[in-house]
Amino acid sequence: MKANSYILTLFGLAMLLLTACDQPKDTQTGNEADLQESPNTLQTNGPVEPQASTARQIPGSTEAARVSERSLLDNVAANSDLNTFSSLLRTAGVTKSLSGTGPYTVFAPTEAAFQALPDSLRDNLNSPDHREMLQQVLNNHIIAGKLTTSDLQDGAILKTAAGRQLKVTKRNSNVRIDSAMIEDPDGMSSNGVLHTIDKVLVPVEETIL
């Protein structure tokens, strides 16, 4: 009887082992099971649509980038409202410095600014006999360094390439260089910054000519 009981016990253990081997193996933790189920859950909701960029697109940003890659001289020449200033730069031989690495800040008078000059002074600027005076006037519009309107502080004194001084007057968004108002500010170029102004910055001693 003891032998039969022993045999039955061994038989029962063997059956338990066989039953355990037939069960599917599942060693995943609860987190692992959740991670595997997640993709299936997303797929049942349909394809995920790409999200629109929240970055603000600045109108004309491509053109602005293209302009900023050009030199000051090129940007002056490309502006039809600066034709006279561009022409006089070439006449005076000042173009070489504005094609250099810089950086420079240029206050460029508009066409209206030149038209507002006295006829005699405008004629002298265009005369080969007054080339040196023309160079002084043009250099009075050029500053060493890159100065945007945010850099120009009220009361600041700027030294020009002509060796003269210009005073900055700032009232809110209005910026004056001596008596000239900046009309179109912060035109970025590869070698500096361009500001268009509404008056020609003529040194006092040149106004008597």
PDB file of C-alpha atoms in Angstrom:
ATOM      1  CA  MET A   1       0.000   0.000   0.000  1.00  0.00           C
ATOM      2  CA  LYS A   2       2.810   2.385   0.819  1.00  0.00           C
ATOM      3  CA  ALA A   3       4.351   1.653  -2.560  1.00  0.00           C
ATOM      4  CA  ASN A   4       1.063   2.376  -4.334  1.00  0.00           C
ATOM      5  CA  SER A   5       0.659   5.659  -2.451  1.00  0.00           C
ATOM      6  CA  TYR A   6       4.193   6.690  -3.386  1.00  0.00           C
ATOM      7  CA  ILE A   7       3.557   5.914  -7.052  1.00  0.00           C
ATOM      8  CA  LEU A   8       0.303   7.893  -7.059  1.00  0.00           C
ATOM      9  CA  THR A   9       2.048  10.846  -5.474  1.00  0.00           C
ATOM     10  CA  LEU A  10       4.781  10.826  -8.127  1.00  0.00           C
ATOM     11  CA  PHE A  11       2.118  10.537 -10.847  1.00  0.00           C
ATOM     12  CA  GLY A  12       0.261  13.543  -9.471  1.00  0.00           C
ATOM     13  CA  LEU A  13       3.419  15.648  -9.363  1.00  0.00           C
ATOM     14  CA  ALA A  14       4.223  14.701 -12.942  1.00  0.00           C
ATOM     15  CA  MET A  15       0.766  15.788 -14.097  1.00  0.00           C
ATOM     16  CA  LEU A  16       1.133  19.148 -12.335  1.00  0.00           C
ATOM     17  CA  LEU A  17       4.469  19.733 -14.052  1.00  0.00           C
ATOM     18  CA  LEU A  18       3.022  18.918 -17.474  1.00  0.00           C
ATOM     19  CA  THR A  19       0.090  21.260 -16.894  1.00  0.00           C
ATOM     20  CA  ALA A  20       2.413  24.110 -15.886  1.00  0.00           C
ATOM     21  CA  CYS A  21       4.542  23.659 -19.014  1.00  0.00           C
ATOM     22  CA  ASP A  22       1.465  23.962 -21.246  1.00  0.00           C
ATOM     23  CA  GLN A  23       0.574  27.480 -19.885  1.00  0.00           C
ATOM     24  CA  PRO A  24       1.720  30.508 -22.123  1.00  0.00           C
ATOM     25  CA  LYS A  25       4.664  32.405 -20.742  1.00  0.00           C
ATOM     26  CA  ASP A  26       3.844  35.993 -19.704  1.00  0.00           C
ATOM     27  CA  THR A  27       6.593  37.782 -17.811  1.00  0.00           C
ATOM     28  CA  GLN A  28       5.471  41.306 -18.645  1.00  0.00           C
ATOM     29  CA  THR A  29       4.968  43.828 -15.904  1.00  0.00           C
ATOM     30  CA  GLY A  30       1.836  45.947 -15.802  1.00  0.00           C
ATOM     31  CA  ASN A  31       3.753  48.946 -17.308  1.00  0.00           C
ATOM     32  CA  GLU A  32       5.096  46.844 -20.172  1.00  0.00           C
ATOM     33  CA  ALA A  33       1.614  45.598 -21.023  1.00  0.00           C
ATOM     34  CA  ASP A  34       0.287  49.157 -21.028  1.00  0.00           C
ATOM     35  CA  LEU A  35       3.117  50.316 -23.326  1.00  0.00           C
ATOM     36  CA  GLN A  36       2.326  47.574 -25.821  1.00  0.00           C
ATOM     37  CA  GLU A  37      -1.356  48.362 -25.810  1.00  0.00           C
ATOM     38  CA  SER A  38      -0.832  52.104 -26.351  1.00  0.00           C
ATOM     39  CA  PRO A  39       0.208  51.961 -30.043  1.00  0.00           C
ATOM     40  CA  ASN A  40      -2.828  49.857 -30.852  1.00  0.00           C
ATOM     41  CA  THR A  41      -5.034  52.349 -29.065  1.00  0.00           C
ATOM     42  CA  LEU A  42      -3.555  55.247 -31.125  1.00  0.00           C
ATOM     43  CA  GLN A  43      -3.955  53.365 -34.373  1.00  0.00           C
ATOM     44  CA  THR A  44      -7.669  52.778 -33.762  1.00  0.00           C
ATOM     45  CA  ASN A  45      -8.156  56.533 -33.554  1.00  0.00           C
ATOM     46  CA  GLY A  46      -6.905  57.013 -37.108  1.00  0.00           C
ATOM     47  CA  PRO A  47      -3.642  58.512 -38.388  1.00  0.00           C
ATOM     48  CA  VAL A  48      -2.103  61.306 -36.328  1.00  0.00           C
ATOM     49  CA  GLU A  49      -2.295  64.583 -38.245  1.00  0.00           C
ATOM     50  CA  PRO A  50       0.895  66.694 -38.340  1.00  0.00           C
ATOM     51  CA  GLN A  51       0.648  69.735 -36.076  1.00  0.00           C
ATOM     52  CA  ALA A  52       0.846  73.187 -37.620  1.00  0.00           C
ATOM     53  CA  SER A  53       3.955  75.132 -36.616  1.00  0.00           C
ATOM     54  CA  THR A  54       3.363  77.802 -34.028  1.00  0.00           C
ATOM     55  CA  ALA A  55       6.327  79.846 -35.275  1.00  0.00           C
ATOM     56  CA  ARG A  56       5.140  83.221 -36.583  1.00  0.00           C
ATOM     57  CA  GLN A  57       5.916  83.764 -40.249  1.00  0.00           C
ATOM     58  CA  ILE A  58       7.127  87.314 -40.777  1.00  0.00           C
ATOM     59  CA  PRO A  59       5.850  88.813 -44.036  1.00  0.00           C
ATOM     60  CA  GLY A  60       8.741  89.493 -46.404  1.00  0.00           C
ATOM     61  CA  SER A  61      11.201  87.642 -44.160  1.00  0.00           C
ATOM     62  CA  THR A  62      12.753  85.920 -47.193  1.00  0.00           C
ATOM     63  CA  GLU A  63      13.339  89.243 -48.915  1.00  0.00           C
ATOM     64  CA  ALA A  64      14.700  90.734 -45.694  1.00  0.00           C
ATOM     65  CA  ALA A  65      17.170  87.872 -45.411  1.00  0.00           C
ATOM     66  CA  ARG A  66      18.255  88.396 -49.021  1.00  0.00           C
ATOM     67  CA  VAL A  67      18.765  92.138 -48.429  1.00  0.00           C
ATOM     68  CA  SER A  68      20.795  91.510 -45.275  1.00  0.00           C
ATOM     69  CA  GLU A  69      23.234  89.391 -47.295  1.00  0.00           C
ATOM     70  CA  ARG A  70      24.081  92.337 -49.568  1.00  0.00           C
ATOM     71  CA  SER A  71      26.562  95.074 -48.745  1.00  0.00           C
ATOM     72  CA  LEU A  72      25.536  98.567 -47.697  1.00  0.00           C
ATOM     73  CA  LEU A  73      26.585  99.875 -51.077  1.00  0.00           C
ATOM     74  CA  ASP A  74      24.461  97.308 -52.902  1.00  0.00           C
ATOM     75  CA  ASN A  75      21.424  98.053 -50.746  1.00  0.00           C
ATOM     76  CA  VAL A  76      21.804 101.798 -51.289  1.00  0.00           C
ATOM     77  CA  ALA A  77      22.014 101.225 -55.045  1.00  0.00           C
ATOM     78  CA  ALA A  78      18.919  98.975 -54.948  1.00  0.00           C
ATOM     79  CA  ASN A  79      16.783 101.645 -53.251  1.00  0.00           C
ATOM     80  CA  SER A  80      15.241 103.985 -55.828  1.00  0.00           C
ATOM     81  CA  ASP A  81      14.679 106.633 -53.145  1.00  0.00           C
ATOM     82  CA  LEU A  82      18.449 106.803 -52.627  1.00  0.00           C
ATOM     83  CA  ASN A  83      19.488 107.307 -56.261  1.00  0.00           C
ATOM     84  CA  THR A  84      21.119 110.688 -55.666  1.00  0.00           C
ATOM     85  CA  PHE A  85      22.975 109.480 -52.580  1.00  0.00           C
ATOM     86  CA  SER A  86      24.180 106.390 -54.471  1.00  0.00           C
ATOM     87  CA  SER A  87      25.328 108.463 -57.443  1.00  0.00           C
ATOM     88  CA  LEU A  88      27.208 110.934 -55.254  1.00  0.00           C
ATOM     89  CA  LEU A  89      28.940 108.089 -53.391  1.00  0.00           C
ATOM     90  CA  ARG A  90      30.353 106.881 -56.702  1.00  0.00           C
ATOM     91  CA  THR A  91      31.292 110.404 -57.803  1.00  0.00           C
ATOM     92  CA  ALA A  92      33.144 111.073 -54.544  1.00  0.00           C
ATOM     93  CA  GLY A  93      34.931 107.714 -54.569  1.00  0.00           C
ATOM     94  CA  VAL A  94      33.482 106.709 -51.202  1.00  0.00           C
ATOM     95  CA  THR A  95      32.091 103.419 -52.498  1.00  0.00           C
ATOM     96  CA  LYS A  96      35.201 101.387 -51.667  1.00  0.00           C
ATOM     97  CA  SER A  97      34.875 101.862 -47.913  1.00  0.00           C
ATOM     98  CA  LEU A  98      31.180 100.937 -47.943  1.00  0.00           C
ATOM     99  CA  SER A  99      32.031  97.687 -49.749  1.00  0.00           C
ATOM    100  CA  GLY A 100      34.491  96.726 -46.999  1.00  0.00           C
ATOM    101  CA  THR A 101      33.878  94.432 -44.048  1.00  0.00           C
ATOM    102  CA  GLY A 102      32.895  97.292 -41.732  1.00  0.00           C
ATOM    103  CA  PRO A 103      30.672  97.274 -39.888  1.00  0.00           C
ATOM    104  CA  TYR A 104      29.292 100.743 -40.612  1.00  0.00           C
ATOM    105  CA  THR A 105      26.151 102.702 -39.862  1.00  0.00           C
ATOM    106  CA  VAL A 106      24.940 104.820 -42.776  1.00  0.00           C
ATOM    107  CA  PHE A 107      22.373 107.619 -42.585  1.00  0.00           C
ATOM    108  CA  ALA A 108      21.232 107.920 -46.178  1.00  0.00           C
ATOM    109  CA  PRO A 109      19.305 111.048 -47.298  1.00  0.00           C
ATOM    110  CA  THR A 110      16.304 110.439 -49.523  1.00  0.00           C
ATOM    111  CA  GLU A 111      15.623 112.078 -52.886  1.00  0.00           C
ATOM    112  CA  ALA A 112      13.353 114.608 -51.175  1.00  0.00           C
ATOM    113  CA  ALA A 113      16.158 115.481 -48.768  1.00  0.00           C
ATOM    114  CA  PHE A 114      18.491 116.424 -51.616  1.00  0.00           C
ATOM    115  CA  GLN A 115      15.761 118.339 -53.416  1.00  0.00           C
ATOM    116  CA  ALA A 116      15.231 120.427 -50.286  1.00  0.00           C
ATOM    117  CA  LEU A 117      18.833 121.724 -50.393  1.00  0.00           C
ATOM    118  CA  PRO A 118      19.491 125.228 -51.701  1.00  0.00           C
ATOM    119  CA  ASP A 119      20.130 125.170 -55.430  1.00  0.00           C
ATOM    120  CA  SER A 120      23.646 126.548 -55.029  1.00  0.00           C
ATOM    121  CA  LEU A 121      24.643 123.848 -52.540  1.00  0.00           C
ATOM    122  CA  ARG A 122      23.099 121.092 -54.644  1.00  0.00           C
ATOM    123  CA  ASP A 123      24.986 122.369 -57.688  1.00  0.00           C
ATOM    124  CA  ASN A 124      28.253 122.401 -55.743  1.00  0.00           C
ATOM    125  CA  LEU A 125      27.737 118.807 -54.630  1.00  0.00           C
ATOM    126  CA  ASN A 126      27.452 117.786 -58.263  1.00  0.00           C
ATOM    127  CA  SER A 127      30.433 119.883 -59.409  1.00  0.00           C
ATOM    128  CA  PRO A 128      33.830 118.231 -60.049  1.00  0.00           C
ATOM    129  CA  ASP A 129      35.410 121.388 -58.616  1.00  0.00           C
ATOM    130  CA  HIS A 130      33.997 120.608 -55.162  1.00  0.00           C
ATOM    131  CA  ARG A 131      34.842 116.917 -54.905  1.00  0.00           C
ATOM    132  CA  GLU A 132      36.585 117.321 -51.555  1.00  0.00           C
ATOM    133  CA  MET A 133      33.555 119.101 -50.110  1.00  0.00           C
ATOM    134  CA  LEU A 134      31.329 116.307 -51.443  1.00  0.00           C
ATOM    135  CA  GLN A 135      33.497 113.710 -49.718  1.00  0.00           C
ATOM    136  CA  GLN A 136      33.189 115.585 -46.421  1.00  0.00           C
ATOM    137  CA  VAL A 137      29.408 115.798 -46.723  1.00  0.00           C
ATOM    138  CA  LEU A 138      29.009 112.117 -47.569  1.00  0.00           C
ATOM    139  CA  ASN A 139      31.431 110.960 -44.871  1.00  0.00           C
ATOM    140  CA  ASN A 140      29.338 112.949 -42.428  1.00  0.00           C
ATOM    141  CA  HIS A 141      26.641 110.299 -42.966  1.00  0.00           C
ATOM    142  CA  ILE A 142      28.881 107.338 -42.101  1.00  0.00           C
ATOM    143  CA  ILE A 143      29.602 106.045 -38.589  1.00  0.00           C
ATOM    144  CA  ALA A 144      32.030 103.285 -37.653  1.00  0.00           C
ATOM    145  CA  GLY A 145      30.195 100.375 -36.017  1.00  0.00           C
ATOM    146  CA  LYS A 146      26.744  98.860 -36.378  1.00  0.00           C
ATOM    147  CA  LEU A 147      24.107 100.983 -34.623  1.00  0.00           C
ATOM    148  CA  THR A 148      20.436 100.046 -34.833  1.00  0.00           C
ATOM    149  CA  THR A 149      17.745 102.375 -33.509  1.00  0.00           C
ATOM    150  CA  SER A 150      17.722 100.398 -30.252  1.00  0.00           C
ATOM    151  CA  ASP A 151      21.441 101.177 -29.877  1.00  0.00           C
ATOM    152  CA  LEU A 152      20.933 104.896 -30.502  1.00  0.00           C
ATOM    153  CA  GLN A 153      20.348 106.482 -27.111  1.00  0.00           C
ATOM    154  CA  ASP A 154      18.878 109.917 -26.485  1.00  0.00           C
ATOM    155  CA  GLY A 155      21.641 112.490 -26.095  1.00  0.00           C
ATOM    156  CA  ALA A 156      24.362 110.246 -27.536  1.00  0.00           C
ATOM    157  CA  ILE A 157      27.088 111.896 -29.609  1.00  0.00           C
ATOM    158  CA  LEU A 158      28.223 110.075 -32.740  1.00  0.00           C
ATOM    159  CA  LYS A 159      31.546 110.697 -34.426  1.00  0.00           C
ATOM    160  CA  THR A 160      31.344 110.526 -38.207  1.00  0.00           C
ATOM    161  CA  ALA A 161      33.894 109.383 -40.768  1.00  0.00           C
ATOM    162  CA  ALA A 162      34.340 113.091 -41.574  1.00  0.00           C
ATOM    163  CA  GLY A 163      35.542 113.672 -38.008  1.00  0.00           C
ATOM    164  CA  ARG A 164      32.459 115.644 -37.009  1.00  0.00           C
ATOM    165  CA  GLN A 165      29.830 114.995 -34.379  1.00  0.00           C
ATOM    166  CA  LEU A 166      26.124 114.211 -34.646  1.00  0.00           C
ATOM    167  CA  LYS A 167      23.680 114.296 -31.759  1.00  0.00           C
ATOM    168  CA  VAL A 168      20.966 111.688 -31.258  1.00  0.00           C
ATOM    169  CA  THR A 169      17.540 112.822 -30.078  1.00  0.00           C
ATOM    170  CA  LYS A 170      15.087 110.061 -29.236  1.00  0.00           C
ATOM    171  CA  ARG A 171      11.419 110.486 -28.384  1.00  0.00           C
ATOM    172  CA  ASN A 172       9.547 107.193 -28.194  1.00  0.00           C
ATOM    173  CA  SER A 173       9.845 105.656 -31.672  1.00  0.00           C
ATOM    174  CA  ASN A 174      11.073 108.903 -33.289  1.00  0.00           C
ATOM    175  CA  VAL A 175      14.824 109.185 -33.705  1.00  0.00           C
ATOM    176  CA  ARG A 176      16.610 112.284 -34.985  1.00  0.00           C
ATOM    177  CA  ILE A 177      20.220 112.581 -36.029  1.00  0.00           C
ATOM    178  CA  ASP A 178      20.930 116.267 -35.551  1.00  0.00           C
ATOM    179  CA  SER A 179      17.938 117.797 -37.379  1.00  0.00           C
ATOM    180  CA  ALA A 180      17.275 114.788 -39.631  1.00  0.00           C
ATOM    181  CA  MET A 181      14.505 112.333 -38.821  1.00  0.00           C
ATOM    182  CA  ILE A 182      15.077 108.635 -39.433  1.00  0.00           C
ATOM    183  CA  GLU A 183      12.310 107.557 -41.814  1.00  0.00           C
ATOM    184  CA  ASP A 184      13.172 103.955 -42.662  1.00  0.00           C
ATOM    185  CA  PRO A 185      15.291 102.434 -39.864  1.00  0.00           C
ATOM    186  CA  ASP A 186      17.402  99.339 -39.393  1.00  0.00           C
ATOM    187  CA  GLY A 187      18.013  98.161 -42.937  1.00  0.00           C
ATOM    188  CA  MET A 188      20.393  95.292 -42.240  1.00  0.00           C
ATOM    189  CA  SER A 189      23.307  94.640 -44.585  1.00  0.00           C
ATOM    190  CA  SER A 190      26.201  92.210 -44.531  1.00  0.00           C
ATOM    191  CA  ASN A 191      28.581  94.950 -43.383  1.00  0.00           C
ATOM    192  CA  GLY A 192      26.376  97.212 -41.297  1.00  0.00           C
ATOM    193  CA  VAL A 193      23.019  98.918 -41.007  1.00  0.00           C
ATOM    194  CA  LEU A 194      21.250 101.497 -43.179  1.00  0.00           C
ATOM    195  CA  HIS A 195      18.868 104.211 -41.983  1.00  0.00           C
ATOM    196  CA  THR A 196      17.188 106.556 -44.459  1.00  0.00           C
ATOM    197  CA  ILE A 197      16.774 110.162 -43.254  1.00  0.00           C
ATOM    198  CA  ASP A 198      14.753 113.155 -44.420  1.00  0.00           C
ATOM    199  CA  LYS A 199      17.565 115.727 -44.476  1.00  0.00           C
ATOM    200  CA  VAL A 200      21.142 115.968 -45.720  1.00  0.00           C
ATOM    201  CA  LEU A 201      23.594 116.259 -42.838  1.00  0.00           C
ATOM    202  CA  VAL A 202      25.650 119.121 -44.206  1.00  0.00           C
ATOM    203  CA  PRO A 203      28.472 120.366 -41.944  1.00  0.00           C
ATOM    204  CA  VAL A 204      27.919 124.010 -40.986  1.00  0.00           C
ATOM    205  CA  GLU A 205      30.967 125.313 -42.801  1.00  0.00           C
ATOM    206  CA  GLU A 206      29.801 123.747 -46.067  1.00  0.00           C
ATOM    207  CA  THR A 207      26.427 125.498 -46.033  1.00  0.00           C
ATOM    208  CA  ILE A 208      28.023 128.838 -46.879  1.00  0.00           C
ATOM    209  CA  LEU A 209      29.219 127.550 -50.256  1.00  0.00           C
TER     210      LEU A 209
END
